[in-house]
C-alpha cells in the first residue's frame, strides 16, 4: 500500500503518542504546547505543535494503521493510537 507524505507524518506523530481530537478538524497529542529546540539557548525559535487532519486519521483507521482507543466517546472524538501494523510499516518504509 502506498501512503502520501501527510499519512506518513500522521503515523510518525501517532508513534510518539496517542492522537486526540482538537477543534473537530485536527488531531494532536493531549495537552500539546509550543516547545523550543533543546539546542536553542535563548528560546527564540519555537517549534510549533504538530497536528494532522481528520481525513488523514480516518484514512489511516480504514487501512488498520491506527485504532480507536476508547469507544465510549464515539468513534469521531475518541483518541487514536498506532497499531502494530502501523509500526511495522514505518520500520519497513523509512
PDB file of N, CA and C in Angstrom:
ATOM      1  N   UNK A   1       0.834  -1.176   0.000  1.00  0.00           N
ATOM      2  CA  UNK A   1       0.000   0.000   0.000  1.00  0.00           C
ATOM      3  C   UNK A   1       0.882   1.245   0.000  1.00  0.00           C
ATOM      4  N   UNK A   2       0.475   2.236  -0.731  1.00  0.00           N
ATOM      5  CA  UNK A   2       1.220   3.488  -0.834  1.00  0.00           C
ATOM      6  C   UNK A   2       0.556   4.551   0.033  1.00  0.00           C
ATOM      7  N   UNK A   3       1.354   5.248   0.802  1.00  0.00           N
ATOM      8  CA  UNK A   3       0.849   6.324   1.642  1.00  0.00           C
ATOM      9  C   UNK A   3       1.435   7.649   1.179  1.00  0.00           C
ATOM     10  N   UNK A   4       0.643   8.709   1.318  1.00  0.00           N
ATOM     11  CA  UNK A   4       1.112  10.046   0.970  1.00  0.00           C
ATOM     12  C   UNK A   4       2.012  10.567   2.079  1.00  0.00           C
ATOM     13  N   UNK A   5       2.775  11.620   1.826  1.00  0.00           N
ATOM     14  CA  UNK A   5       3.625  12.189   2.884  1.00  0.00           C
ATOM     15  C   UNK A   5       2.845  12.639   4.118  1.00  0.00           C
ATOM     16  N   UNK A   6       1.611  13.111   3.933  1.00  0.00           N
ATOM     17  CA  UNK A   6       0.816  13.517   5.104  1.00  0.00           C
ATOM     18  C   UNK A   6       0.408  12.308   5.945  1.00  0.00           C
ATOM     19  N   UNK A   7       0.168  11.171   5.282  1.00  0.00           N
ATOM     20  CA  UNK A   7      -0.147   9.948   6.024  1.00  0.00           C
ATOM     21  C   UNK A   7       1.063   9.473   6.825  1.00  0.00           C
ATOM     22  N   UNK A   8       2.242   9.572   6.230  1.00  0.00           N
ATOM     23  CA  UNK A   8       3.471   9.151   6.920  1.00  0.00           C
ATOM     24  C   UNK A   8       3.720  10.057   8.128  1.00  0.00           C
ATOM     25  N   UNK A   9       3.526  11.373   7.958  1.00  0.00           N
ATOM     26  CA  UNK A   9       3.689  12.297   9.091  1.00  0.00           C
ATOM     27  C   UNK A   9       2.721  11.971  10.210  1.00  0.00           C
ATOM     28  N   UNK A  10       1.481  11.610   9.847  1.00  0.00           N
ATOM     29  CA  UNK A  10       0.475  11.258  10.849  1.00  0.00           C
ATOM     30  C   UNK A  10       0.873   9.991  11.593  1.00  0.00           C
ATOM     31  N   UNK A  11       1.409   9.014  10.878  1.00  0.00           N
ATOM     32  CA  UNK A  11       1.868   7.785  11.534  1.00  0.00           C
ATOM     33  C   UNK A  11       3.009   8.065  12.497  1.00  0.00           C
ATOM     34  N   UNK A  12       3.949   8.919  12.082  1.00  0.00           N
ATOM     35  CA  UNK A  12       5.069   9.254  12.963  1.00  0.00           C
ATOM     36  C   UNK A  12       4.591  10.015  14.188  1.00  0.00           C
ATOM     37  N   UNK A  13       3.594  10.881  14.019  1.00  0.00           N
ATOM     38  CA  UNK A  13       3.039  11.613  15.150  1.00  0.00           C
ATOM     39  C   UNK A  13       2.318  10.666  16.102  1.00  0.00           C
ATOM     40  N   UNK A  14       1.593   9.695  15.551  1.00  0.00           N
ATOM     41  CA  UNK A  14       0.894   8.713  16.388  1.00  0.00           C
ATOM     42  C   UNK A  14       1.879   7.797  17.094  1.00  0.00           C
ATOM     43  N   UNK A  15       3.028   7.560  16.489  1.00  0.00           N
ATOM     44  CA  UNK A  15       4.042   6.725  17.130  1.00  0.00           C
ATOM     45  C   UNK A  15       4.587   7.399  18.387  1.00  0.00           C
ATOM     46  N   UNK A  16       4.656   8.744  18.363  1.00  0.00           N
ATOM     47  CA  UNK A  16       5.144   9.496  19.527  1.00  0.00           C
ATOM     48  C   UNK A  16       4.138   9.526  20.670  1.00  0.00           C
ATOM     49  N   UNK A  17       2.866   9.326  20.386  1.00  0.00           N
ATOM     50  CA  UNK A  17       1.837   9.331  21.426  1.00  0.00           C
ATOM     51  C   UNK A  17       0.461   9.289  20.802  1.00  0.00           C
ATOM     52  N   UNK A  18      -0.557   9.047  21.627  1.00  0.00           N
ATOM     53  CA  UNK A  18      -1.923   8.941  21.131  1.00  0.00           C
ATOM     54  C   UNK A  18      -2.410  10.284  20.589  1.00  0.00           C
ATOM     55  N   UNK A  19      -3.258  10.215  19.551  1.00  0.00           N
ATOM     56  CA  UNK A  19      -3.811  11.413  18.931  1.00  0.00           C
ATOM     57  C   UNK A  19      -5.190  11.695  19.506  1.00  0.00           C
ATOM     58  N   UNK A  20      -5.428  12.948  19.882  1.00  0.00           N
ATOM     59  CA  UNK A  20      -6.705  13.372  20.440  1.00  0.00           C
ATOM     60  C   UNK A  20      -7.292  14.457  19.550  1.00  0.00           C
ATOM     61  N   UNK A  21      -8.626  14.512  19.480  1.00  0.00           N
ATOM     62  CA  UNK A  21      -9.311  15.481  18.636  1.00  0.00           C
ATOM     63  C   UNK A  21      -9.186  16.884  19.234  1.00  0.00           C
ATOM     64  N   UNK A  22      -8.835  17.851  18.376  1.00  0.00           N
ATOM     65  CA  UNK A  22      -8.731  19.253  18.771  1.00  0.00           C
ATOM     66  C   UNK A  22      -9.584  20.067  17.808  1.00  0.00           C
ATOM     67  N   UNK A  23     -10.565  20.783  18.283  1.00  0.00           N
ATOM     68  CA  UNK A  23     -11.410  21.655  17.469  1.00  0.00           C
ATOM     69  C   UNK A  23     -12.147  20.932  16.346  1.00  0.00           C
ATOM     70  N   UNK A  24     -12.294  19.639  16.425  1.00  0.00           N
ATOM     71  CA  UNK A  24     -13.083  18.896  15.463  1.00  0.00           C
ATOM     72  C   UNK A  24     -12.421  18.554  14.139  1.00  0.00           C
ATOM     73  N   UNK A  25     -11.463  19.354  13.656  1.00  0.00           N
ATOM     74  CA  UNK A  25     -10.871  19.086  12.352  1.00  0.00           C
ATOM     75  C   UNK A  25      -9.399  18.712  12.416  1.00  0.00           C
ATOM     76  N   UNK A  26      -8.778  18.832  13.558  1.00  0.00           N
ATOM     77  CA  UNK A  26      -7.365  18.486  13.660  1.00  0.00           C
ATOM     78  C   UNK A  26      -7.146  17.554  14.845  1.00  0.00           C
ATOM     79  N   UNK A  27      -6.087  16.796  14.759  1.00  0.00           N
ATOM     80  CA  UNK A  27      -5.723  15.823  15.787  1.00  0.00           C
ATOM     81  C   UNK A  27      -4.277  16.058  16.196  1.00  0.00           C
ATOM     82  N   UNK A  28      -4.011  16.026  17.491  1.00  0.00           N
ATOM     83  CA  UNK A  28      -2.651  16.171  18.002  1.00  0.00           C
ATOM     84  C   UNK A  28      -2.566  15.462  19.350  1.00  0.00           C
ATOM     85  N   UNK A  29      -1.422  15.539  19.994  1.00  0.00           N
ATOM     86  CA  UNK A  29      -1.250  14.917  21.303  1.00  0.00           C
ATOM     87  C   UNK A  29      -2.059  15.664  22.354  1.00  0.00           C
ATOM     88  N   UNK A  30      -2.409  14.992  23.420  1.00  0.00           N
ATOM     89  CA  UNK A  30      -3.156  15.602  24.517  1.00  0.00           C
ATOM     90  C   UNK A  30      -2.266  16.632  25.213  1.00  0.00           C
ATOM     91  N   UNK A  31      -2.797  17.822  25.455  1.00  0.00           N
ATOM     92  CA  UNK A  31      -2.091  18.923  26.122  1.00  0.00           C
ATOM     93  C   UNK A  31      -0.805  19.309  25.388  1.00  0.00           C
ATOM     94  N   UNK A  32      -0.830  19.319  24.069  1.00  0.00           N
ATOM     95  CA  UNK A  32       0.343  19.711  23.281  1.00  0.00           C
ATOM     96  C   UNK A  32       0.534  21.223  23.370  1.00  0.00           C
ATOM     97  N   UNK A  33       1.773  21.643  23.606  1.00  0.00           N
ATOM     98  CA  UNK A  33       2.099  23.063  23.687  1.00  0.00           C
ATOM     99  C   UNK A  33       3.296  23.364  22.810  1.00  0.00           C
ATOM    100  N   UNK A  34       3.504  24.635  22.534  1.00  0.00           N
ATOM    101  CA  UNK A  34       4.664  25.057  21.757  1.00  0.00           C
ATOM    102  C   UNK A  34       5.913  24.820  22.588  1.00  0.00           C
ATOM    103  N   UNK A  35       6.895  24.183  21.985  1.00  0.00           N
ATOM    104  CA  UNK A  35       8.152  23.899  22.681  1.00  0.00           C
ATOM    105  C   UNK A  35       9.293  24.621  21.984  1.00  0.00           C
ATOM    106  N   UNK A  36      10.446  24.526  22.558  1.00  0.00           N
ATOM    107  CA  UNK A  36      11.637  25.152  21.992  1.00  0.00           C
ATOM    108  C   UNK A  36      12.706  24.095  21.767  1.00  0.00           C
ATOM    109  N   UNK A  37      13.553  24.323  20.797  1.00  0.00           N
ATOM    110  CA  UNK A  37      14.619  23.380  20.482  1.00  0.00           C
ATOM    111  C   UNK A  37      15.576  23.268  21.663  1.00  0.00           C
ATOM    112  N   UNK A  38      16.068  22.082  21.929  1.00  0.00           N
ATOM    113  CA  UNK A  38      16.988  21.872  23.044  1.00  0.00           C
ATOM    114  C   UNK A  38      18.278  22.652  22.854  1.00  0.00           C
ATOM    115  N   UNK A  39      18.681  22.800  21.608  1.00  0.00           N
ATOM    116  CA  UNK A  39      19.946  23.493  21.343  1.00  0.00           C
ATOM    117  C   UNK A  39      19.791  25.011  21.332  1.00  0.00           C
ATOM    118  N   UNK A  40      18.558  25.505  21.434  1.00  0.00           N
ATOM    119  CA  UNK A  40      18.318  26.945  21.400  1.00  0.00           C
ATOM    120  C   UNK A  40      18.494  27.511  22.808  1.00  0.00           C
ATOM    121  N   UNK A  41      19.590  28.162  23.042  1.00  0.00           N
ATOM    122  CA  UNK A  41      19.939  28.645  24.370  1.00  0.00           C
ATOM    123  C   UNK A  41      19.008  29.746  24.871  1.00  0.00           C
ATOM    124  N   UNK A  42      18.556  30.595  23.977  1.00  0.00           N
ATOM    125  CA  UNK A  42      17.756  31.744  24.382  1.00  0.00           C
ATOM    126  C   UNK A  42      16.266  31.566  24.092  1.00  0.00           C
ATOM    127  N   UNK A  43      15.873  30.389  23.659  1.00  0.00           N
ATOM    128  CA  UNK A  43      14.476  30.061  23.372  1.00  0.00           C
ATOM    129  C   UNK A  43      13.843  31.077  22.431  1.00  0.00           C
ATOM    130  N   UNK A  44      14.508  31.305  21.310  1.00  0.00           N
ATOM    131  CA  UNK A  44      13.998  32.255  20.333  1.00  0.00           C
ATOM    132  C   UNK A  44      13.253  31.596  19.177  1.00  0.00           C
ATOM    133  N   UNK A  45      13.484  30.320  18.952  1.00  0.00           N
ATOM    134  CA  UNK A  45      12.859  29.641  17.825  1.00  0.00           C
ATOM    135  C   UNK A  45      11.879  28.581  18.320  1.00  0.00           C
ATOM    136  N   UNK A  46      10.614  28.929  18.445  1.00  0.00           N
ATOM    137  CA  UNK A  46       9.646  27.929  18.924  1.00  0.00           C
ATOM    138  C   UNK A  46       9.356  26.867  17.873  1.00  0.00           C
ATOM    139  N   UNK A  47       9.129  25.663  18.336  1.00  0.00           N
ATOM    140  CA  UNK A  47       8.723  24.560  17.478  1.00  0.00           C
ATOM    141  C   UNK A  47       7.219  24.417  17.638  1.00  0.00           C
ATOM    142  N   UNK A  48       6.481  24.612  16.552  1.00  0.00           N
ATOM    143  CA  UNK A  48       5.030  24.611  16.646  1.00  0.00           C
ATOM    144  C   UNK A  48       4.486  23.211  16.928  1.00  0.00           C
ATOM    145  N   UNK A  49       3.252  23.176  17.376  1.00  0.00           N
ATOM    146  CA  UNK A  49       2.565  21.927  17.671  1.00  0.00           C
ATOM    147  C   UNK A  49       2.227  21.239  16.347  1.00  0.00           C
ATOM    148  N   UNK A  50       2.582  19.980  16.227  1.00  0.00           N
ATOM    149  CA  UNK A  50       2.288  19.223  15.012  1.00  0.00           C
ATOM    150  C   UNK A  50       0.882  18.656  15.121  1.00  0.00           C
ATOM    151  N   UNK A  51       0.143  18.726  14.025  1.00  0.00           N
ATOM    152  CA  UNK A  51      -1.209  18.180  14.010  1.00  0.00           C
ATOM    153  C   UNK A  51      -1.501  17.585  12.646  1.00  0.00           C
ATOM    154  N   UNK A  52      -2.541  16.759  12.581  1.00  0.00           N
ATOM    155  CA  UNK A  52      -2.980  16.135  11.331  1.00  0.00           C
ATOM    156  C   UNK A  52      -4.482  16.352  11.193  1.00  0.00           C
ATOM    157  N   UNK A  53      -4.990  16.191   9.986  1.00  0.00           N
ATOM    158  CA  UNK A  53      -6.407  16.420   9.731  1.00  0.00           C
ATOM    159  C   UNK A  53      -7.235  15.184  10.058  1.00  0.00           C
ATOM    160  N   UNK A  54      -8.525  15.412  10.182  1.00  0.00           N
ATOM    161  CA  UNK A  54      -9.448  14.319  10.469  1.00  0.00           C
ATOM    162  C   UNK A  54      -9.501  13.333   9.306  1.00  0.00           C
ATOM    163  N   UNK A  55      -9.433  13.834   8.079  1.00  0.00           N
ATOM    164  CA  UNK A  55      -9.472  12.949   6.911  1.00  0.00           C
ATOM    165  C   UNK A  55      -8.287  11.990   6.903  1.00  0.00           C
ATOM    166  N   UNK A  56      -7.115  12.481   7.304  1.00  0.00           N
ATOM    167  CA  UNK A  56      -5.923  11.621   7.356  1.00  0.00           C
ATOM    168  C   UNK A  56      -6.091  10.543   8.416  1.00  0.00           C
ATOM    169  N   UNK A  57      -6.601  10.923   9.581  1.00  0.00           N
ATOM    170  CA  UNK A  57      -6.809   9.946  10.657  1.00  0.00           C
ATOM    171  C   UNK A  57      -7.838   8.899  10.238  1.00  0.00           C
ATOM    172  N   UNK A  58      -8.911   9.325   9.586  1.00  0.00           N
ATOM    173  CA  UNK A  58      -9.927   8.371   9.136  1.00  0.00           C
ATOM    174  C   UNK A  58      -9.362   7.405   8.095  1.00  0.00           C
ATOM    175  N   UNK A  59      -8.555   7.918   7.178  1.00  0.00           N
ATOM    176  CA  UNK A  59      -7.964   7.060   6.142  1.00  0.00           C
ATOM    177  C   UNK A  59      -7.018   6.030   6.752  1.00  0.00           C
ATOM    178  N   UNK A  60      -6.199   6.441   7.716  1.00  0.00           N
ATOM    179  CA  UNK A  60      -5.285   5.506   8.365  1.00  0.00           C
ATOM    180  C   UNK A  60      -6.040   4.489   9.219  1.00  0.00           C
ATOM    181  N   UNK A  61      -7.182   4.888   9.772  1.00  0.00           N
ATOM    182  CA  UNK A  61      -8.006   3.945  10.528  1.00  0.00           C
ATOM    183  C   UNK A  61      -8.609   2.904   9.590  1.00  0.00           C
ATOM    184  N   UNK A  62      -9.037   3.336   8.385  1.00  0.00           N
ATOM    185  CA  UNK A  62      -9.570   2.396   7.396  1.00  0.00           C
ATOM    186  C   UNK A  62      -8.514   1.379   6.961  1.00  0.00           C
ATOM    187  N   UNK A  63      -7.268   1.815   6.900  1.00  0.00           N
ATOM    188  CA  UNK A  63      -6.171   0.922   6.496  1.00  0.00           C
ATOM    189  C   UNK A  63      -5.644   0.084   7.660  1.00  0.00           C
ATOM    190  N   UNK A  64      -6.250   0.210   8.824  1.00  0.00           N
ATOM    191  CA  UNK A  64      -5.857  -0.513  10.048  1.00  0.00           C
ATOM    192  C   UNK A  64      -4.446  -0.173  10.511  1.00  0.00           C
ATOM    193  N   UNK A  65      -4.004   1.052  10.249  1.00  0.00           N
ATOM    194  CA  UNK A  65      -2.716   1.511  10.757  1.00  0.00           C
ATOM    195  C   UNK A  65      -2.893   2.302  12.046  1.00  0.00           C
ATOM    196  N   UNK A  66      -4.108   2.818  12.280  1.00  0.00           N
ATOM    197  CA  UNK A  66      -4.483   3.464  13.543  1.00  0.00           C
ATOM    198  C   UNK A  66      -5.715   2.761  14.081  1.00  0.00           C
ATOM    199  N   UNK A  67      -5.910   2.844  15.388  1.00  0.00           N
ATOM    200  CA  UNK A  67      -7.091   2.235  16.005  1.00  0.00           C
ATOM    201  C   UNK A  67      -7.664   3.187  17.046  1.00  0.00           C
ATOM    202  N   UNK A  68      -8.970   3.088  17.267  1.00  0.00           N
ATOM    203  CA  UNK A  68      -9.592   3.894  18.316  1.00  0.00           C
ATOM    204  C   UNK A  68      -9.317   3.237  19.659  1.00  0.00           C
ATOM    205  N   UNK A  69      -8.985   4.057  20.639  1.00  0.00           N
ATOM    206  CA  UNK A  69      -8.623   3.521  21.951  1.00  0.00           C
ATOM    207  C   UNK A  69      -9.812   3.420  22.892  1.00  0.00           C
ATOM    208  N   UNK A  70     -10.734   4.377  22.828  1.00  0.00           N
ATOM    209  CA  UNK A  70     -11.860   4.401  23.750  1.00  0.00           C
ATOM    210  C   UNK A  70     -13.127   4.646  22.950  1.00  0.00           C
ATOM    211  N   UNK A  71     -13.957   3.653  22.831  1.00  0.00           N
ATOM    212  CA  UNK A  71     -15.158   3.771  22.008  1.00  0.00           C
ATOM    213  C   UNK A  71     -16.337   4.386  22.759  1.00  0.00           C
ATOM    214  N   UNK A  72     -16.222   4.690  24.023  1.00  0.00           N
ATOM    215  CA  UNK A  72     -17.342   5.237  24.787  1.00  0.00           C
ATOM    216  C   UNK A  72     -17.679   6.667  24.377  1.00  0.00           C
ATOM    217  N   UNK A  73     -16.705   7.454  23.883  1.00  0.00           N
ATOM    218  CA  UNK A  73     -16.951   8.830  23.461  1.00  0.00           C
ATOM    219  C   UNK A  73     -17.514   8.919  22.055  1.00  0.00           C
ATOM    220  N   UNK A  74     -17.586   7.844  21.354  1.00  0.00           N
ATOM    221  CA  UNK A  74     -17.960   7.855  19.944  1.00  0.00           C
ATOM    222  C   UNK A  74     -16.690   7.801  19.107  1.00  0.00           C
ATOM    223  N   UNK A  75     -16.772   7.173  17.982  1.00  0.00           N
ATOM    224  CA  UNK A  75     -15.582   6.953  17.160  1.00  0.00           C
ATOM    225  C   UNK A  75     -15.002   8.253  16.619  1.00  0.00           C
ATOM    226  N   UNK A  76     -15.830   9.294  16.488  1.00  0.00           N
ATOM    227  CA  UNK A  76     -15.355  10.539  15.889  1.00  0.00           C
ATOM    228  C   UNK A  76     -14.422  11.321  16.815  1.00  0.00           C
ATOM    229  N   UNK A  77     -14.618  11.199  18.128  1.00  0.00           N
ATOM    230  CA  UNK A  77     -13.829  12.008  19.058  1.00  0.00           C
ATOM    231  C   UNK A  77     -12.943  11.196  19.997  1.00  0.00           C
ATOM    232  N   UNK A  78     -12.958   9.890  19.870  1.00  0.00           N
ATOM    233  CA  UNK A  78     -12.142   9.084  20.772  1.00  0.00           C
ATOM    234  C   UNK A  78     -10.680   9.137  20.341  1.00  0.00           C
ATOM    235  N   UNK A  79      -9.753   9.016  21.291  1.00  0.00           N
ATOM    236  CA  UNK A  79      -8.325   9.045  20.944  1.00  0.00           C
ATOM    237  C   UNK A  79      -7.944   7.864  20.051  1.00  0.00           C
ATOM    238  N   UNK A  80      -6.949   8.087  19.219  1.00  0.00           N
ATOM    239  CA  UNK A  80      -6.466   7.063  18.301  1.00  0.00           C
ATOM    240  C   UNK A  80      -5.002   6.769  18.606  1.00  0.00           C
ATOM    241  N   UNK A  81      -4.636   5.510  18.497  1.00  0.00           N
ATOM    242  CA  UNK A  81      -3.260   5.087  18.700  1.00  0.00           C
ATOM    243  C   UNK A  81      -2.788   4.278  17.510  1.00  0.00           C
ATOM    244  N   UNK A  82      -1.489   4.138  17.383  1.00  0.00           N
ATOM    245  CA  UNK A  82      -0.918   3.394  16.268  1.00  0.00           C
ATOM    246  C   UNK A  82      -1.003   1.898  16.546  1.00  0.00           C
ATOM    247  N   UNK A  83      -1.256   1.129  15.515  1.00  0.00           N
ATOM    248  CA  UNK A  83      -1.311  -0.328  15.657  1.00  0.00           C
ATOM    249  C   UNK A  83       0.067  -0.918  15.365  1.00  0.00           C
ATOM    250  N   UNK A  84       0.204  -2.202  15.605  1.00  0.00           N
ATOM    251  CA  UNK A  84       1.463  -2.871  15.303  1.00  0.00           C
ATOM    252  C   UNK A  84       1.731  -2.850  13.793  1.00  0.00           C
ATOM    253  N   UNK A  85       0.666  -2.938  12.993  1.00  0.00           N
ATOM    254  CA  UNK A  85       0.836  -2.860  11.540  1.00  0.00           C
ATOM    255  C   UNK A  85       1.388  -1.500  11.132  1.00  0.00           C
ATOM    256  N   UNK A  86       0.949  -0.442  11.799  1.00  0.00           N
ATOM    257  CA  UNK A  86       1.473   0.893  11.519  1.00  0.00           C
ATOM    258  C   UNK A  86       2.931   1.023  11.890  1.00  0.00           C
ATOM    259  N   UNK A  87       3.307   0.454  13.035  1.00  0.00           N
ATOM    260  CA  UNK A  87       4.713   0.487  13.450  1.00  0.00           C
ATOM    261  C   UNK A  87       5.592  -0.288  12.481  1.00  0.00           C
ATOM    262  N   UNK A  88       5.117  -1.429  12.034  1.00  0.00           N
ATOM    263  CA  UNK A  88       5.874  -2.230  11.079  1.00  0.00           C
ATOM    264  C   UNK A  88       5.997  -1.518   9.733  1.00  0.00           C
ATOM    265  N   UNK A  89       4.934  -0.832   9.304  1.00  0.00           N
ATOM    266  CA  UNK A  89       5.008  -0.083   8.056  1.00  0.00           C
ATOM    267  C   UNK A  89       6.074   1.009   8.147  1.00  0.00           C
ATOM    268  N   UNK A  90       6.132   1.700   9.278  1.00  0.00           N
ATOM    269  CA  UNK A  90       7.148   2.742   9.450  1.00  0.00           C
ATOM    270  C   UNK A  90       8.557   2.150   9.439  1.00  0.00           C
ATOM    271  N   UNK A  91       8.745   1.002  10.073  1.00  0.00           N
ATOM    272  CA  UNK A  91      10.065   0.364  10.077  1.00  0.00           C
ATOM    273  C   UNK A  91      10.483  -0.058   8.671  1.00  0.00           C
ATOM    274  N   UNK A  92       9.537  -0.562   7.904  1.00  0.00           N
ATOM    275  CA  UNK A  92       9.837  -1.078   6.586  1.00  0.00           C
ATOM    276  C   UNK A  92      10.075   0.044   5.562  1.00  0.00           C
ATOM    277  N   UNK A  93       9.387   1.167   5.704  1.00  0.00           N
ATOM    278  CA  UNK A  93       9.416   2.224   4.692  1.00  0.00           C
ATOM    279  C   UNK A  93      10.044   3.512   5.205  1.00  0.00           C
ATOM    280  N   UNK A  94      11.064   3.445   5.986  1.00  0.00           N
ATOM    281  CA  UNK A  94      11.684   4.672   6.492  1.00  0.00           C
ATOM    282  C   UNK A  94      12.155   5.527   5.441  1.00  0.00           C
TER     283      UNK A  94
END
